[in-house]
Coordinates of C-alpha atoms and ligand atoms in Angstrom, one line a residue:
X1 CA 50.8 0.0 59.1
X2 CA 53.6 -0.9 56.6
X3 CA 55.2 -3.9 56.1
X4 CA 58.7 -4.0 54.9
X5 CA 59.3 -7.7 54.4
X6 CA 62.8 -8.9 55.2
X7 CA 65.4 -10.3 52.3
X8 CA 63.0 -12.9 50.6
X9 CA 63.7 -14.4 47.0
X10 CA 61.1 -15.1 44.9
X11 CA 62.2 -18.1 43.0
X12 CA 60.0 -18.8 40.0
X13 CA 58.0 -15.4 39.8
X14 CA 54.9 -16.2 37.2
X15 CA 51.1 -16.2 37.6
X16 CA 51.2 -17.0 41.8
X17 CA 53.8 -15.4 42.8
X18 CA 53.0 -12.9 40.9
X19 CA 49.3 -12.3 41.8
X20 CA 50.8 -12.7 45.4
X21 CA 53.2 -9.9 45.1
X22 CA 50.7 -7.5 43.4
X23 CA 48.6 -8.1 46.3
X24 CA 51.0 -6.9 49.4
X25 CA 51.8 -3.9 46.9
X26 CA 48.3 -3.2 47.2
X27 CA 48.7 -3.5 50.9
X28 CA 52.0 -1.1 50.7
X29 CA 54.0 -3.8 51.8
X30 CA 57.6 -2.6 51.1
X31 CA 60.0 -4.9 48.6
X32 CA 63.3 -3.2 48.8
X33 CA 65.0 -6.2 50.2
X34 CA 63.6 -8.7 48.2
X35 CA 64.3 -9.9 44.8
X36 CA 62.9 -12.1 41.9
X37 CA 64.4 -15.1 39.8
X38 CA 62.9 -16.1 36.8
X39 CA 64.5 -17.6 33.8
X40 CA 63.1 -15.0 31.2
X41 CA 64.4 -12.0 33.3
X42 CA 61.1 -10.6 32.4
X43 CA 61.3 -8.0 35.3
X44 CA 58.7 -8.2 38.0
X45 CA 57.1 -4.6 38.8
X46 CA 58.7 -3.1 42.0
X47 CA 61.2 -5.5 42.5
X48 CA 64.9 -6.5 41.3
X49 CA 64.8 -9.2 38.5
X50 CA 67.2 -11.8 37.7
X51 CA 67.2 -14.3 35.1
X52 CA 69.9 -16.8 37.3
X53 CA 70.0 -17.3 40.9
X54 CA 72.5 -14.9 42.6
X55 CA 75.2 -15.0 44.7
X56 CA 74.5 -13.2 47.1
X57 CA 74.2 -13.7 51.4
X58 CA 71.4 -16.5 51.7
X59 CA 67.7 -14.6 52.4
X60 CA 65.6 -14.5 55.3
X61 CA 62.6 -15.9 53.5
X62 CA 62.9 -18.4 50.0
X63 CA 59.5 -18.3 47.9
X64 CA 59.3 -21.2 45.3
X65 CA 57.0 -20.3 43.0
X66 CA 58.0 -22.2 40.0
X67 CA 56.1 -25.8 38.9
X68 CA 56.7 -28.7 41.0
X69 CA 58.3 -30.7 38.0
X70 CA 60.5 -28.0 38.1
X71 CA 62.1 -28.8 41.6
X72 CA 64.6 -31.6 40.9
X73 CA 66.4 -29.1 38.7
X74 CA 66.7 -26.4 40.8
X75 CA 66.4 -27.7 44.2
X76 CA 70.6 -28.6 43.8
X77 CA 71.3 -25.2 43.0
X78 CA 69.9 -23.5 45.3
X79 CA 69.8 -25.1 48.8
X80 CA 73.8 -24.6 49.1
X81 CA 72.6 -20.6 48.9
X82 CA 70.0 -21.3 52.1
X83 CA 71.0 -21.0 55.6
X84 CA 69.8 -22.3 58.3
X85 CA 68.1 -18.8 59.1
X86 CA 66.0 -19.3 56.3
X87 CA 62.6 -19.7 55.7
X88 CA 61.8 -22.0 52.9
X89 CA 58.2 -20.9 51.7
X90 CA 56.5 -23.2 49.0
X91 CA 53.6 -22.8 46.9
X92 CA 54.4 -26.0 44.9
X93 CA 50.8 -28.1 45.0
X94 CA 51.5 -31.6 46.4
X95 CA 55.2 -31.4 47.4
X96 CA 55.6 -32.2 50.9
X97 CA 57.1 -31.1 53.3
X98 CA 59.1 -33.9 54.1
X99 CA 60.4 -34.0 50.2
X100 CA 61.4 -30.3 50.6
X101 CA 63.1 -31.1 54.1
X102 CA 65.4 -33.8 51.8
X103 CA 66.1 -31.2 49.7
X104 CA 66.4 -28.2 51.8
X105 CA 67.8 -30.1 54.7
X106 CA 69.5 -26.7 56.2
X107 CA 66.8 -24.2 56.4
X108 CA 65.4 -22.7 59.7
X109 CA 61.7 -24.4 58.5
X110 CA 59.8 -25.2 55.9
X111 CA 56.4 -23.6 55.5
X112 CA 54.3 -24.9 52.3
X113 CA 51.3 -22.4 51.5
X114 CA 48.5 -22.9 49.2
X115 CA 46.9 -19.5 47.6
X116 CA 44.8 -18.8 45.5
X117 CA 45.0 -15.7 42.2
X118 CA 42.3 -13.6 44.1
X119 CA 45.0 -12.8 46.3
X120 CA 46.1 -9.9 44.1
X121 CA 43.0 -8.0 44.5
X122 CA 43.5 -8.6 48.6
X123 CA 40.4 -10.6 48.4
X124 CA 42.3 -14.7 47.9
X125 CA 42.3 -17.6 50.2
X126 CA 45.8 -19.1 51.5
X127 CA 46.1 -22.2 53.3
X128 CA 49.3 -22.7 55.6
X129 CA 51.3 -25.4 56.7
X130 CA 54.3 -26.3 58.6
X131 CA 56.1 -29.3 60.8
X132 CA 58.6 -27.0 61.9
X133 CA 57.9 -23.6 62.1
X134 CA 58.2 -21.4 65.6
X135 CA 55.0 -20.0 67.1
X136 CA 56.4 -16.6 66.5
X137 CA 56.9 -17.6 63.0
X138 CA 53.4 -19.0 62.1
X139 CA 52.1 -15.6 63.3
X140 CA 53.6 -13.5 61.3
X141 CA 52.9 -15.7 58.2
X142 CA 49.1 -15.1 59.2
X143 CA 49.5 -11.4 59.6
X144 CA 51.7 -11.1 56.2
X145 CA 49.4 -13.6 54.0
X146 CA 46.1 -12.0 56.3
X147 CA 46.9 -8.4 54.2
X148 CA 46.1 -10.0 51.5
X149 CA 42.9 -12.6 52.1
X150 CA 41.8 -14.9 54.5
X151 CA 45.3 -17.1 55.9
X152 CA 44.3 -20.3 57.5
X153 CA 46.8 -22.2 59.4
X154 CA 46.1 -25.8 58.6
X155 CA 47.0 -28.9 60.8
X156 CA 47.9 -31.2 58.1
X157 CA 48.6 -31.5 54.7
X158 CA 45.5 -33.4 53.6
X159 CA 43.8 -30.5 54.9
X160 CA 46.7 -28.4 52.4
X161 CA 45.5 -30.3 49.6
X162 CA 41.7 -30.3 50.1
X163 CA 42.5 -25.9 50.2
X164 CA 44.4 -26.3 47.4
X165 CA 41.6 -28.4 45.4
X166 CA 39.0 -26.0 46.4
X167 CA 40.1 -22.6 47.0
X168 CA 43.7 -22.6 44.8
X169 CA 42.0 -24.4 41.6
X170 CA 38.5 -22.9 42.6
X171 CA 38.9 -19.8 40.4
X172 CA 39.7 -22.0 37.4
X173 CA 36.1 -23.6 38.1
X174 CA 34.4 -20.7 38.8
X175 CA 35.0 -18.8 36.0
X176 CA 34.0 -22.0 33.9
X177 CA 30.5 -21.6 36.0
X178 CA 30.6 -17.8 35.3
X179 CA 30.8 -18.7 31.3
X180 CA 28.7 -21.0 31.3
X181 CA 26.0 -18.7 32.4
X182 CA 27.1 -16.2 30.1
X183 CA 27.2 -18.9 26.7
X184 CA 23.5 -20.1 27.9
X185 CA 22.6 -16.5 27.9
X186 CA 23.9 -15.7 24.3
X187 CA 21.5 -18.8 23.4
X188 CA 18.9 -17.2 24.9
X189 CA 19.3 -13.9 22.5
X190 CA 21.3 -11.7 24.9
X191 CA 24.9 -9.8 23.1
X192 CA 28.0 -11.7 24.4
X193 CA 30.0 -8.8 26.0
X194 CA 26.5 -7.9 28.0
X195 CA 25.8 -11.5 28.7
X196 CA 29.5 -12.1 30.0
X197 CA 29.1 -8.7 32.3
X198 CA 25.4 -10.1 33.6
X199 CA 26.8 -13.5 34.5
X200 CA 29.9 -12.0 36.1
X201 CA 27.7 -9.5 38.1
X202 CA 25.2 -11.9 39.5
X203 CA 27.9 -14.4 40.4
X204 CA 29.6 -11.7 42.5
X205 CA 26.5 -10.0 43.9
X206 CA 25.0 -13.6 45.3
X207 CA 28.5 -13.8 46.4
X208 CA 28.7 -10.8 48.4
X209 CA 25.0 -11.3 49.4
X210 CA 25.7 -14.5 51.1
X211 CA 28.6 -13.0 53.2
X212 CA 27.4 -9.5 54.0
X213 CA 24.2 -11.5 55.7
X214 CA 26.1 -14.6 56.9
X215 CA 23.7 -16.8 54.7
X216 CA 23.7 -20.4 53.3
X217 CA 23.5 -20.8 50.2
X218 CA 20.2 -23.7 50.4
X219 CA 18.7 -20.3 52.0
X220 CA 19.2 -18.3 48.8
X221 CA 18.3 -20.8 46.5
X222 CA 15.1 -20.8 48.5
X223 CA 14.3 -17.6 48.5
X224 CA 14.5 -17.3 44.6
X225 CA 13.0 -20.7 43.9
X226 CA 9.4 -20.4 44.6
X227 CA 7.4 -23.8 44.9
X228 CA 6.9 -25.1 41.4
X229 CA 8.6 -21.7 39.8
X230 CA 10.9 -20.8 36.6
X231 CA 14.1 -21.7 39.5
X232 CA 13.1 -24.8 41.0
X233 CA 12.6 -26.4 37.3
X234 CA 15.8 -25.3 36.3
X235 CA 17.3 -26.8 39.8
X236 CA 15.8 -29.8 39.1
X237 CA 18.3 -30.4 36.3
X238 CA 21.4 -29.0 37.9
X239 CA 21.3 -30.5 41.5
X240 CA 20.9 -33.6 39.1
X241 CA 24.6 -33.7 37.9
X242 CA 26.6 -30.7 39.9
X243 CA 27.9 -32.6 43.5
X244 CA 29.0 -35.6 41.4
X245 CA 30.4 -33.1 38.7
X246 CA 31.9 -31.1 41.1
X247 CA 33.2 -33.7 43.7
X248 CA 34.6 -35.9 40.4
X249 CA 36.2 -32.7 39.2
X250 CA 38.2 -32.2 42.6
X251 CA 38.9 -35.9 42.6
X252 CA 40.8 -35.2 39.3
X253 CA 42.6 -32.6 40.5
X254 CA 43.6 -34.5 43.8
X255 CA 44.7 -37.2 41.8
X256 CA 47.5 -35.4 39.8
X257 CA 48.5 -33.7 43.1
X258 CA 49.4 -37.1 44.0
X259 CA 51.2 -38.1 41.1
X260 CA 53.6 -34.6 41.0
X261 CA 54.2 -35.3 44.6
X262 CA 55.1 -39.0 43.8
X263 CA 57.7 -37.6 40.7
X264 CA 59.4 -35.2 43.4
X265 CA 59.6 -37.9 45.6
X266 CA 61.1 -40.4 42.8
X267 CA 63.4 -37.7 41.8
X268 CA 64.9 -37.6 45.4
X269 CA 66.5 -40.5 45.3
X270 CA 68.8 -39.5 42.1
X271 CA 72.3 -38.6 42.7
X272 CA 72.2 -34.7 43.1
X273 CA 75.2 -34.6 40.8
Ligands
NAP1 N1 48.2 -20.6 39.4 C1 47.5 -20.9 40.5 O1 46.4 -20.5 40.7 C2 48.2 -21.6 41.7 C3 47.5 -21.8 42.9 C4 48.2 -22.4 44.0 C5 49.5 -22.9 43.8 N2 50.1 -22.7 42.6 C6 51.5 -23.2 42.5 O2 52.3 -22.1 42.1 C7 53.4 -22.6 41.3 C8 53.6 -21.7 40.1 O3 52.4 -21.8 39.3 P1 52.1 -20.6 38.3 O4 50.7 -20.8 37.8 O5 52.4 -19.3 38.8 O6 53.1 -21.0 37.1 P2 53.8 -20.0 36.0 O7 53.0 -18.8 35.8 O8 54.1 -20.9 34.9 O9 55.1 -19.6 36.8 C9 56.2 -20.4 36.9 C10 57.4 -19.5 37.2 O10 58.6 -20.4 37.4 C11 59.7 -19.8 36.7 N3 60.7 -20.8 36.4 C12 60.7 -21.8 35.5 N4 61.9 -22.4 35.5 C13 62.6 -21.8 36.5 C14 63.9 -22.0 37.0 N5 64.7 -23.0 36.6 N6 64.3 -21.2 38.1 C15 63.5 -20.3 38.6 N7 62.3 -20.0 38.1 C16 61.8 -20.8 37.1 C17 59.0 -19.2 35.4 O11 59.9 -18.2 34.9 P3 59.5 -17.2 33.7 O12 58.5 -16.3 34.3 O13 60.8 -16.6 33.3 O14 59.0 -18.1 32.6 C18 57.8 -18.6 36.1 O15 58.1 -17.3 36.6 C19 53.1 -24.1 41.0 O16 54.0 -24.8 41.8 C20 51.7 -24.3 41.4 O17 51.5 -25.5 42.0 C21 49.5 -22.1 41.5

């Protein structure tokens, strides 16, 4: 079934909304409509690129995919081109949707989404959220963002964030993990580009194990960790540190979600001169 997606811009087109796009073209999603604004003009494959934001009849659908740092300077200019039958969608990690409402205070809803890069290979994780959006409306955001990964329709934004610490900064720490492997197997006397390909391969094939059998993952470390074995002594050293490292790591990340979402709130309260 093709998709042809009404009007939507795509306002701030980098790494996301990029990955994003490359995905539904995957999907054959059609993006005659739609068009993308980014400051460069660098032109986004498949779709009408302009470096300023036109003047043009307000879209159906509004994707900010620019920083969130990024949304007191451009927020002025471009909710007067909204309309109240659009759909403000934004990836921007820890602005919510009560600061976008301020600043979009004429659009039909505001739906924040948190994806992740995998999305481009149809294979990514997108959490969705919304106060305000239509029933009809939330389905067709699952169906849309479903083409291209699991879509989950959250209840609140805690749960937004938590998605966002995990699944939309979880690439950055798996291919950390993925390295790691790799570096400890160049120590061990393997080449680098064959080490690299090893650790990426077993990473994805424990992956793909665990969901083509529906298994846990204490239940494959199990069953290649025999009692007293090469495994379990290596276990032994990395359950040591890896929950705290991992659940300090999150924290981190959690933390400066707050403190973007406490500058766009600050930044509110300026005169939008
Ligand atoms: N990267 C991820 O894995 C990820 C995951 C979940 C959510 N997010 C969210 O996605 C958003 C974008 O992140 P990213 O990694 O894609 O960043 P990025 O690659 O740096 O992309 C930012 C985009 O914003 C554009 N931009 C800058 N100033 C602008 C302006 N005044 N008007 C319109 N566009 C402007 C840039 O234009 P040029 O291309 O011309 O430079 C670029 O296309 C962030 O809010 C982030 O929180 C990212």
């Amino acid at each position: 079934m093709m998709i042809r997606l009404p009007p939507v811009w795509f306002v701030g087109c980098g790494n996301m909304a990029g990955a994003l796009i490359a995905g539904w073209q995957k999907a054959e999603v059609d993006f005659t409509d739609c068009l993308a604004v980014r400051p460069s003009g660098r032109p986004v494959p498949g779709l009408r690129t302009l470096a300023h934001l036109p003047d043009e009849a307000a879209p159906e659908r509004c994707l900010l995919g620019f920083k969130p740092q990024s949304l007191a300077a451009i927020a002025p200019e471009l909710a007067p081109r909204l309309s109240e039958r659009t759909v403000l969608v934004s990836m921007l990690a820890g602005v919510d949707a009560a600061t976008l409402r301020n600043w979009f205070p004429n659009v039909e809803a505001v739906v924040r989404i948190m994806p992740n890069l995998p999305v481009s290979e149809r294979d990514g994780v997108t959490g969705l959220y919304s106060a305000d959006a239509a029933p009809d409306l939330r389905d067709r955001m699952a169906v849309l963002f479903g083409l291209i990964g699991k879509a989950i329709w959250l209840d609140s934004e805690t749960e937004l964030a938590a998605i966002g610490s995990l699944a939309g900064a979880g690439p950055a720490y798996v291919a950390r993990f993925i390295a790691a492997l790799a570096k400890a197997g160049v120590e061990r006397g393997l080449d680098p580009a064959m080490a690299d390909a090893i650790a990426l391969e077993t990473v994805l094939g424990t992956a793909a194990m665990a969901k083509a059998r529906a298994e846990n993952m204490d239940s494959i470390a199990d069953r290649v960790a025999s009692p007293n074995g090469t495994t379990e002594a290596g276990l032994r050293i990395l359950d040591a540190e890896l929950d705290h490292l991992i659940d300090q790591t999150l924290e981190a990340a959690s933390r400066r979600g707050q403190e973007l979402a406490e500058a766009a709130r600050i930044d509110l309260t300026r005169p939008l001169a």
